[in-house]
XYZ file of C-alpha atoms in Angstrom:
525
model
C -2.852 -26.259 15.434
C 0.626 -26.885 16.029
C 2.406 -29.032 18.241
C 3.225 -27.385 21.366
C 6.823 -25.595 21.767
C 9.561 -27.035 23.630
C 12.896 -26.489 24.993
C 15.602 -27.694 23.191
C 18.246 -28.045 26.044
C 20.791 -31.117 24.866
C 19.649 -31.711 21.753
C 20.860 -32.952 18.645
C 22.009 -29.933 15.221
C 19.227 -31.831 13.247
C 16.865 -32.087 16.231
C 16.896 -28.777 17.357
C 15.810 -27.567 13.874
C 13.262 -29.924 13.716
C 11.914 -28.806 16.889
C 12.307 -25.003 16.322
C 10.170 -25.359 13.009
C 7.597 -27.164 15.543
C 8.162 -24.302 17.645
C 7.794 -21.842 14.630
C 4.530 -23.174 13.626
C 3.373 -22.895 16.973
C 4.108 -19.293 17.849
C 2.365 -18.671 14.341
C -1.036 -20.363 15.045
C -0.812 -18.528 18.191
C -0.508 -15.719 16.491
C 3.258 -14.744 17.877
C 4.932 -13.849 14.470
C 8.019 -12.038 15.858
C 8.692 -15.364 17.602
C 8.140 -17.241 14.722
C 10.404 -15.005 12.955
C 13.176 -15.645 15.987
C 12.678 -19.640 15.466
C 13.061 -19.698 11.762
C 16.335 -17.810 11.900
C 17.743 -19.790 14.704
C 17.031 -22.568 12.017
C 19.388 -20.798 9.640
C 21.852 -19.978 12.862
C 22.303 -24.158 12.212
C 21.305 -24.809 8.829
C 21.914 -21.824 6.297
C 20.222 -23.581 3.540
C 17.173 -24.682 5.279
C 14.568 -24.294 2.647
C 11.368 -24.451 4.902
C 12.771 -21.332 7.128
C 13.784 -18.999 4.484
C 9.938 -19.772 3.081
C 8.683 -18.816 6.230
C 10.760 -15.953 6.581
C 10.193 -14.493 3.258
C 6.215 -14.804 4.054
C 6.639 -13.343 7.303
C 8.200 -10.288 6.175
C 5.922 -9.666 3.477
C 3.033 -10.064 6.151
C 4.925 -7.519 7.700
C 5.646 -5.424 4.927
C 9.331 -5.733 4.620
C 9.376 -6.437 1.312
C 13.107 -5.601 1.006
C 14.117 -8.323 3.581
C 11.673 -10.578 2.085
C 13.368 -10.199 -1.125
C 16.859 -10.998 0.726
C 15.338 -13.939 1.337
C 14.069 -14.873 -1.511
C 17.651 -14.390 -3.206
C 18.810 -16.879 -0.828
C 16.235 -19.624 -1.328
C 16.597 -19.280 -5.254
C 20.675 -19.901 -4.752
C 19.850 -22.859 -2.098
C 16.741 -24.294 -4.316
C 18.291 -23.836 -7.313
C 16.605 -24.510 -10.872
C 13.315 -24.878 -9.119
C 9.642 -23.691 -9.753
C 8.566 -23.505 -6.688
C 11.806 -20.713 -5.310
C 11.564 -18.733 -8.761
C 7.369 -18.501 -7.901
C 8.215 -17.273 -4.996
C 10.577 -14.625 -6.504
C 8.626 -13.188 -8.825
C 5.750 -13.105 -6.222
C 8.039 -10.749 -4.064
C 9.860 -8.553 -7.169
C 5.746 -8.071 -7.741
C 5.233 -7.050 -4.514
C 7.882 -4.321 -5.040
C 6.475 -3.118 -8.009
C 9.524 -4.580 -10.039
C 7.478 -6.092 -12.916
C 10.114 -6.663 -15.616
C 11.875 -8.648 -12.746
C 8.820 -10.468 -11.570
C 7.426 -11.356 -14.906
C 11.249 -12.986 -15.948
C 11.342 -14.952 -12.344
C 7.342 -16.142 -13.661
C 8.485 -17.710 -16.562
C 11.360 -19.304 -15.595
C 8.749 -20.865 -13.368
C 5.876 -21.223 -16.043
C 8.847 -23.129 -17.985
C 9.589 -25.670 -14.696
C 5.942 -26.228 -14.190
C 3.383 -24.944 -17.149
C 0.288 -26.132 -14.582
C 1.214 -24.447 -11.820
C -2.163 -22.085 -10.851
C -0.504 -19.919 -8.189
C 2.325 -18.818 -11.059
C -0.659 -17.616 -13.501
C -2.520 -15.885 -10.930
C 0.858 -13.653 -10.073
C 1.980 -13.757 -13.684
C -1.629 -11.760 -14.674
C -0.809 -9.254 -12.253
C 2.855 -8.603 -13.849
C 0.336 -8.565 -17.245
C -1.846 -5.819 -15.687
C 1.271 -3.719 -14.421
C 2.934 -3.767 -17.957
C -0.865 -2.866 -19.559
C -1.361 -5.814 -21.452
C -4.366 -5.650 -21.098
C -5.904 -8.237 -23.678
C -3.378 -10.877 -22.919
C -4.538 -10.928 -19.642
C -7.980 -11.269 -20.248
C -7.186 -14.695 -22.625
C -5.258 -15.635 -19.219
C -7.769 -15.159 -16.532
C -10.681 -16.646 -18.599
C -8.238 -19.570 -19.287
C -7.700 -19.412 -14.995
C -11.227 -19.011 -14.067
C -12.418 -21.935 -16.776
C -10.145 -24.279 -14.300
C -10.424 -22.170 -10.926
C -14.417 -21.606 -10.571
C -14.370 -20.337 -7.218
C -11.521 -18.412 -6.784
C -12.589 -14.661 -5.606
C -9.061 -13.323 -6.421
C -8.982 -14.263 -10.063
C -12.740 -13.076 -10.329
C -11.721 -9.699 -8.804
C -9.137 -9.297 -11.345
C -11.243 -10.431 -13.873
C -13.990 -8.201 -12.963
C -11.042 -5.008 -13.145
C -9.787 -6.615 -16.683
C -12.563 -5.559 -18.698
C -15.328 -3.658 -19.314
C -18.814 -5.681 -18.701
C -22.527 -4.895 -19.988
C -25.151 -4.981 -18.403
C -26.672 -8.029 -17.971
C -23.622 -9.908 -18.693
C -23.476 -13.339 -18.016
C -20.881 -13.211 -15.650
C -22.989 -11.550 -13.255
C -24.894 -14.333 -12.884
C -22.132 -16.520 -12.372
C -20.781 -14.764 -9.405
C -24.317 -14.534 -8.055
C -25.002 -18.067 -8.268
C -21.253 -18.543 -6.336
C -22.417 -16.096 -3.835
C -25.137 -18.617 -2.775
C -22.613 -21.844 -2.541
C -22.629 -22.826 1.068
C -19.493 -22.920 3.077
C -17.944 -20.036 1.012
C -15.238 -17.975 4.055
C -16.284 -14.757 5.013
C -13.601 -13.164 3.398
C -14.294 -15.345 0.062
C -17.351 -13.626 -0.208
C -16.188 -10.581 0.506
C -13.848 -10.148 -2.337
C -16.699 -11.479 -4.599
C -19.140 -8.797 -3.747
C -16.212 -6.084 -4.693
C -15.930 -7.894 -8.405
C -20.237 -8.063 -8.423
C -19.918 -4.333 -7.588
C -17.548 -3.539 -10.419
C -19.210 -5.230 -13.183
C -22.819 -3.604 -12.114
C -21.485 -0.320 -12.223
C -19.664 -1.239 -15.376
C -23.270 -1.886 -16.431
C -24.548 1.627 -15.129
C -26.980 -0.726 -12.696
C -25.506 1.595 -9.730
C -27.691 0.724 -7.074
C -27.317 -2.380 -7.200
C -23.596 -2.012 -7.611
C -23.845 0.172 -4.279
C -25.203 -2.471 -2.695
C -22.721 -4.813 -3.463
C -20.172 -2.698 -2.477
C -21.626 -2.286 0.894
C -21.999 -6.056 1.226
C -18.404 -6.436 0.804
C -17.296 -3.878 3.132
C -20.113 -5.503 5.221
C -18.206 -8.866 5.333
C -14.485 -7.498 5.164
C -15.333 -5.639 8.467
C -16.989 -9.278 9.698
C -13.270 -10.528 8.796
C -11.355 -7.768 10.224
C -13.259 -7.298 13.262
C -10.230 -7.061 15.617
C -8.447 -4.404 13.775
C -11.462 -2.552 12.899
C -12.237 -2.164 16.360
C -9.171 -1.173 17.373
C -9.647 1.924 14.691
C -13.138 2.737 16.329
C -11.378 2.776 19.670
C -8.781 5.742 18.901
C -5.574 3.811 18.212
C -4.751 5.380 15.091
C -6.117 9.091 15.925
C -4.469 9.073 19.361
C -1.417 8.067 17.798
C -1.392 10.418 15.296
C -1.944 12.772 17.669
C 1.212 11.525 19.968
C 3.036 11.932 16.567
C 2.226 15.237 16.245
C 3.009 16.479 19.536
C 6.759 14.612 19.739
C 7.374 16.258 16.338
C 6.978 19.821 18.159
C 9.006 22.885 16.762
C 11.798 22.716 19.255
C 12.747 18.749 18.362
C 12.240 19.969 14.934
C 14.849 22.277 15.234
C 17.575 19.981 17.170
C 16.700 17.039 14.953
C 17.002 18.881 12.059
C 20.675 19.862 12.896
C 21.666 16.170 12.784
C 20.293 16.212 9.552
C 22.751 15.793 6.466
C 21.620 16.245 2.715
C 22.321 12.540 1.107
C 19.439 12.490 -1.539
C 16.595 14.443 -2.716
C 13.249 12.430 -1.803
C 9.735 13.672 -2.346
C 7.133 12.035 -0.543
C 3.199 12.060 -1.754
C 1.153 11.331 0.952
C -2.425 11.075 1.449
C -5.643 8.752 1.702
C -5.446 6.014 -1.274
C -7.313 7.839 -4.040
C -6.423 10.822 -3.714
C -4.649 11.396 -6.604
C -0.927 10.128 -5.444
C -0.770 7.761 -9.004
C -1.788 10.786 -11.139
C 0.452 13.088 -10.190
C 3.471 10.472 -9.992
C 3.155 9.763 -13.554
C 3.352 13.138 -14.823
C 6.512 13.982 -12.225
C 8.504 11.475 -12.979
C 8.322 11.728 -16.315
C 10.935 14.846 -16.189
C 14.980 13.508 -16.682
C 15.931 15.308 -12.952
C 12.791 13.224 -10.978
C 12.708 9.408 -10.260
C 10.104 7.164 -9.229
C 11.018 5.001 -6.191
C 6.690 4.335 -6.010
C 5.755 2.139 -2.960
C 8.697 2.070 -0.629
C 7.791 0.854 2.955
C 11.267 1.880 4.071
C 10.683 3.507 7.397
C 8.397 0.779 8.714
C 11.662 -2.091 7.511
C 14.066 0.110 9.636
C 12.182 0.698 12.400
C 10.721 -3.117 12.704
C 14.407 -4.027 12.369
C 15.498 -2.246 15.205
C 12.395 -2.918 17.693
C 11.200 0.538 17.371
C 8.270 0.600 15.493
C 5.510 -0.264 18.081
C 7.035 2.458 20.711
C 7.480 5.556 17.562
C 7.790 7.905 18.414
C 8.458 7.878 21.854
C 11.229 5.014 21.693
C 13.334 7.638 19.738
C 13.163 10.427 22.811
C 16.664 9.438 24.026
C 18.558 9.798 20.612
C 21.640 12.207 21.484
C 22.747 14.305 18.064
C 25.238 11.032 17.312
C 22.462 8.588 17.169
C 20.269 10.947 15.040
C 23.435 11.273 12.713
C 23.759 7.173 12.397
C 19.732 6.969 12.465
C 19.975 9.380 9.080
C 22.868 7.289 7.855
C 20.489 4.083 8.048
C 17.641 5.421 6.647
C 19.764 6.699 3.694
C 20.990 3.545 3.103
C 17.638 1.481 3.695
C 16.310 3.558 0.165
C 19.064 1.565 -1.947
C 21.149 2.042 -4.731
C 22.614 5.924 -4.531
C 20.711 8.312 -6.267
C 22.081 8.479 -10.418
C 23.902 11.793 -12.126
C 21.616 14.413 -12.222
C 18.657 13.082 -10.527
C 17.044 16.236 -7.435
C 14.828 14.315 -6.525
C 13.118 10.369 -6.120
C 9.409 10.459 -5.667
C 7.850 8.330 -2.820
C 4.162 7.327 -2.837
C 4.137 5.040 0.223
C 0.514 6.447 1.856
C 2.080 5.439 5.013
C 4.874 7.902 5.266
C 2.264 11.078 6.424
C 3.282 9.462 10.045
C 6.878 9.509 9.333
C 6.934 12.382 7.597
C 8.629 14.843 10.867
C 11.434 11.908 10.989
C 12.224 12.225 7.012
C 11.795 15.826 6.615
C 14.201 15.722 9.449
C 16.973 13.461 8.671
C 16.583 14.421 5.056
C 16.916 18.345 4.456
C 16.039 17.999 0.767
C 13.286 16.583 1.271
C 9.853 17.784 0.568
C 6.406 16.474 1.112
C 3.224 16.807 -1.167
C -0.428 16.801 0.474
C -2.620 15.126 -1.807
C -6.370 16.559 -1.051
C -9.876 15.278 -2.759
C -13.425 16.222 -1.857
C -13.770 14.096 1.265
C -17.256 12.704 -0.220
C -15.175 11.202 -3.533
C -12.083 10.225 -1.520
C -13.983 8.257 0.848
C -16.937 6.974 -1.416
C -13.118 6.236 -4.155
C -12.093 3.950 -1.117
C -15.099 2.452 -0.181
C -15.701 0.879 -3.529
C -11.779 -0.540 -3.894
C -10.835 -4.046 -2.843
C -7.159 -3.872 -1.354
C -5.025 -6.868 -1.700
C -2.813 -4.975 1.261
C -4.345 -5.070 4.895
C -6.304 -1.704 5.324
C -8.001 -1.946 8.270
C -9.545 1.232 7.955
C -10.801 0.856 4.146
C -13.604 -1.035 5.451
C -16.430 1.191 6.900
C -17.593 4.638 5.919
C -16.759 5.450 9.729
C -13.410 4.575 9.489
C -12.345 5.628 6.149
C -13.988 9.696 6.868
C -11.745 8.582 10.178
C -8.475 8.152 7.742
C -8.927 10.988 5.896
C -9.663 13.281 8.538
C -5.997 11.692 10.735
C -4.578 12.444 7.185
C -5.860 16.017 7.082
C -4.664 16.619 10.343
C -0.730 15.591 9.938
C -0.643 16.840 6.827
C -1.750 20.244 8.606
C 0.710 19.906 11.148
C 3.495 18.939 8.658
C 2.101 22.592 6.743
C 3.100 24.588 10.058
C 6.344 22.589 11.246
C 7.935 23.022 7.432
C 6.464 25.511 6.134
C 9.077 25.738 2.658
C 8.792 22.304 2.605
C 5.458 21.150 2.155
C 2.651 22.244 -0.338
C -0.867 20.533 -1.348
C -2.332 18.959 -4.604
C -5.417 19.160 -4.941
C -7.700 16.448 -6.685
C -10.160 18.778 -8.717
C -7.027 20.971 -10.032
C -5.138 17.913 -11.271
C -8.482 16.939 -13.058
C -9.419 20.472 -14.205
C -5.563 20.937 -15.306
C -2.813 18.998 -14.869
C -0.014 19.909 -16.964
C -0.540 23.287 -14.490
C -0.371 21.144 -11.552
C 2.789 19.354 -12.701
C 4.429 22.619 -13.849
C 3.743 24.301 -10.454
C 5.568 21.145 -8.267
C 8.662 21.089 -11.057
C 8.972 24.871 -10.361
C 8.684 24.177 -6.582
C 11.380 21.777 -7.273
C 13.518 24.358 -8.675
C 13.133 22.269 -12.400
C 12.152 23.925 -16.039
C 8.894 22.077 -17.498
C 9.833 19.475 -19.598
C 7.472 17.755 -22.516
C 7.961 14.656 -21.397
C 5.600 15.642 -18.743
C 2.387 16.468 -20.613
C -0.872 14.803 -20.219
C -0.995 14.011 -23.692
C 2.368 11.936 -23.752
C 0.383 9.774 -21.470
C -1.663 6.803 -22.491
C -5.405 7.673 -22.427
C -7.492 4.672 -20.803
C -10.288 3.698 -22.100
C -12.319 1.980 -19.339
C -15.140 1.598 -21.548
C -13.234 -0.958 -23.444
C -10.832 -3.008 -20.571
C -11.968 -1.692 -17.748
C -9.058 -0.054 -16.181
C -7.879 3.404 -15.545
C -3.905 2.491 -15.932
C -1.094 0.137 -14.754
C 2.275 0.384 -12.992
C 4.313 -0.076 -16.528
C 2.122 2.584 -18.446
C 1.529 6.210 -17.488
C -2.286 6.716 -17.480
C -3.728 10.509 -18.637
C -5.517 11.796 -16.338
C -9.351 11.960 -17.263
C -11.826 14.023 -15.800
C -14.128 11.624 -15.678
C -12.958 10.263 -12.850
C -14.510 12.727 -10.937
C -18.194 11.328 -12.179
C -18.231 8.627 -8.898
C -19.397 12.183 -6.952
C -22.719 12.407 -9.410
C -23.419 8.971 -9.788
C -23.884 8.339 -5.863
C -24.475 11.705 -5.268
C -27.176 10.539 -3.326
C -24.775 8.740 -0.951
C -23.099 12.398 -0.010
C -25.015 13.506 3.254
C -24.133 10.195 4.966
C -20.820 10.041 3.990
C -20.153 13.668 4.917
C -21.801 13.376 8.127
C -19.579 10.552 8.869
C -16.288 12.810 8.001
C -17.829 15.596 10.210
C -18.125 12.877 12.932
C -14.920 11.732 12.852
C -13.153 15.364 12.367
C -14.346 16.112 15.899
C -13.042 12.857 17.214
C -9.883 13.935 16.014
C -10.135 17.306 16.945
C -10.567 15.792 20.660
C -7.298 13.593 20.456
C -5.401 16.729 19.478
C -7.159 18.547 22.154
C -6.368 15.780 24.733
C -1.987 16.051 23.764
C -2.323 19.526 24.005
C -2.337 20.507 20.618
C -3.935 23.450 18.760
C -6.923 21.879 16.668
C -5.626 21.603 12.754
C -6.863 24.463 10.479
C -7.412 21.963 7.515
C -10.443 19.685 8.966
C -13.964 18.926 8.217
C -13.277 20.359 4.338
C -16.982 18.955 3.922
């Protein structure tokens, strides 16, 4: 723990920060970020180049998802820290984080050339190899890693999703023999049960990979308990729900008179897995569509301006002025102005199918795509995934049929509210065909088909080989194989549908309770 916080009434420039960095790490073991966050930038308020504040700040807003202030941040650190490992680690670790791999992997080796030994750079700098599909350099990498870092669970998850492994492979062993070191943190062994799970079911031993995998989520939910709990209680379908009855069809209507047509944005929502990544690749392939991926934009603005724990309510009061300047932000919070030619940027942020009314709103050209799988493979997809990003629902089949089902719902209510505007992908028809998929969304989009956007310009994975289905660099054709997780734990279907079933009526109930019609779309079981 910290020492406790104090006032700092008379004291000296230097003392003052000294005591608000006190202060800072106090209100952060208490588990008070937002005043951390207000400590660390009255540090700045007295010394601008205060290295140890801009460090906390940057982690704080990546713990917070603000990964565009975080890299404002980090911009500053590198021009107060100079030619210096340490600020161009933490650089590259934040261009990763926002997907900008050429970036992040030049920022890595400007710190690789500081400080060769420096673990933390290699870990990052394998994950800017796995974006990029390098796939065999970053095995050589991680086995060089792991021969130095025995223990770590992240490098063995990434290992694990490097490569393909046989059965019986003597890395199996190896994790099962870590698995049984005393001491090891709950989450530790969490994230080692995920990379068990994957290289069992590489091996086609799937019940024993099942078994891992429900060992991890077993121990990630031990971790999470809080915010687990706080899914099982309603907070997330009785905000949805809240969401969905501020965005009615009369505020629809005012709001969307305030609206003014700045840039094209189409926004993929939907559980993770659901086929967001496959349908990206093939869309933004064509010369009029862009890929702006994983932009937490909406969450950054509203954080900013203290409005994200009260949305939507906070934004009852907005008077057609406020909307106009509230549009006018958000605009600006997506960057650099949209290029020549360019109708639309493609968003696959999972979170935006709560903002979606706002957008749709303050953006007329916008449009919004439902992604839709079997709610047996999307939530079994889920189940077996390790996210690095805090998912507090990915951790339970409860809570995941829970997700799906809150996603179902919106996405329903988003159907009725713009009707033009919205359409669905389904998960089987991408599979079964998706150059027709892609050609029906460019249409949709107004756009000719385009070449560029066939399946077979894509690069086929071969996860027999590496292990992988794609990376962030390399547009992955879509298999359909991927469907096969549905027959291989086909026996798993009946409890995970049940639990889908469940959790459709719960939400049914919180829709009930705001006075909503009950969406058409649920319990697709």
């Amino acid at each position: 723990m910290g020492q406790p916080a104090r006032q700092l009434n008379g004291a000296s420039p230097q003392d003052r920060v000294t005591q608000l960095l006190i202060n800072a790490q106090a209100a952060l073991d208490g588990g008070d970020r937002q005043e951390a966050a207000r400590c660390l930038q009255q540090v700045l308020t007295l010394e601008a180049e205060n290295v140890g504040a801009l460090k906390g700040l940057i982690n704080l807003a990546l713990q917070a998802d603000m990964k565009n202030t975080a890299l404002q941040y980090a911009v500053r650190l590198l021009q107060v820290a100079g030619d210096s490992a340490d600020a161009y680690e933490i650089v590259g670790a934040v261009f990763l984080e926002l997907g900008r791999h050429e970036a992040a992997g030049a920022a890595l080796r400007e710190a690789m050339r500081l400080d060769p030994d420096r673990q933390s750079v290699l870990d990052n700098y394998c994950l800017v190899l796995q974006a990029e599909g390098k796939d065999e350099e970053r095995v050589v990498f991680l086995e060089a890693l792991l021969a130095v870092k025995k223990t770590s669970p992240r490098l063995w998850y990434a290992y694990s999703e490097s490569r393909h492994f046989e059965r019986g492979a003597p890395e199996v062993a190896q994790i099962r023999r870590l698995l049984k070191k005393p001491g090891l943190k709950v989450e530790t062994r969490a994230q080692l049960q995920f990379a068990l799970g994957k290289m069992l079911a590489d091996g086609e031993d799937y019940d024993a990979a099942f078994r891992a995998f429900e060992a991890g989520n077993r121990l990630k939910c031990e971790a999470e308990r809080k915010s687990v709990e706080a899914w099982r209680a309603g907070y997330w379908r009785d905000r949805a729900a809240a969401i969905a009855g501020f965005f009615d069809a009369e505020r629809l209507a005012e709001w969307s008179s305030a609206g003014v047509a700045r840039r094209g944005l189409t926004l993929l929502v939907g559980p993770p897995r659901a086929g967001k990544s496959l349908l990206e690749g093939g869309l933004a392939a064509h010369p009029a569509l862009a890929a702006y991926a994983e932009r937490t934009v909406v969450d950054e603005l509203l954080k900013r301006h203290g409005a994200l724990e009260g949305y939507p309510d906070v934004l009852e009061s907005l008077q057609s002025d406020a909307l106009v300047a509230l549009g006018v932000r958000l605009d600006a919070a997506w960057g650099e102005r949209p290029e020549q030619g360019i109708v639309s940027h493609l968003i696959t942020t999972p979170g935006n199918i709560f903002y979606a009314g706002l957008i749709l709103s303050l953006e007329p050209t916008s449009r919004l795509v439902l992604c839709r799988r079997d709610p047996f493979q999307n939530a079994l997809a889920i189940f077996m995934k390790w996210f690095a990003k805090s998912h507090p629902y990915a951790w339970a089949v409860d809570t995941i049929a829970e997700h799906i089902a809150i996603c179902d719902a919106l996405g329903d209510h988003w159907q009725r509210r713009f009707p033009d505007r919205v359409t669905v992908a389904d998960y089987d028809a991408i599979l079964a065909d998706p150059d027709a998929t892609v050609r029906r969304l460019l249409a949709w989009h107004g756009l000719e088909w385009d070449a560029a956007c066939a399946n077979d310009r894509a690069v086929a994975a071969q996860p027999g080989v590496v292990g992988l289905a794609g990376s962030g660099a390399q547009r992955s054709a879509v298999d359909p194989s991927f469907a096969r997780i549905s027959e291989i734990y086909g026996d798993q279907r009946q409890a995970f549908e049940s639990e889908y079933v469940a959790a459709c009526q719960r939400v049914e109930q919180s829709w009930e309770a705001a006075g909503l019609s009950p969406p058409r779309q649920l319990c697709r079981a």
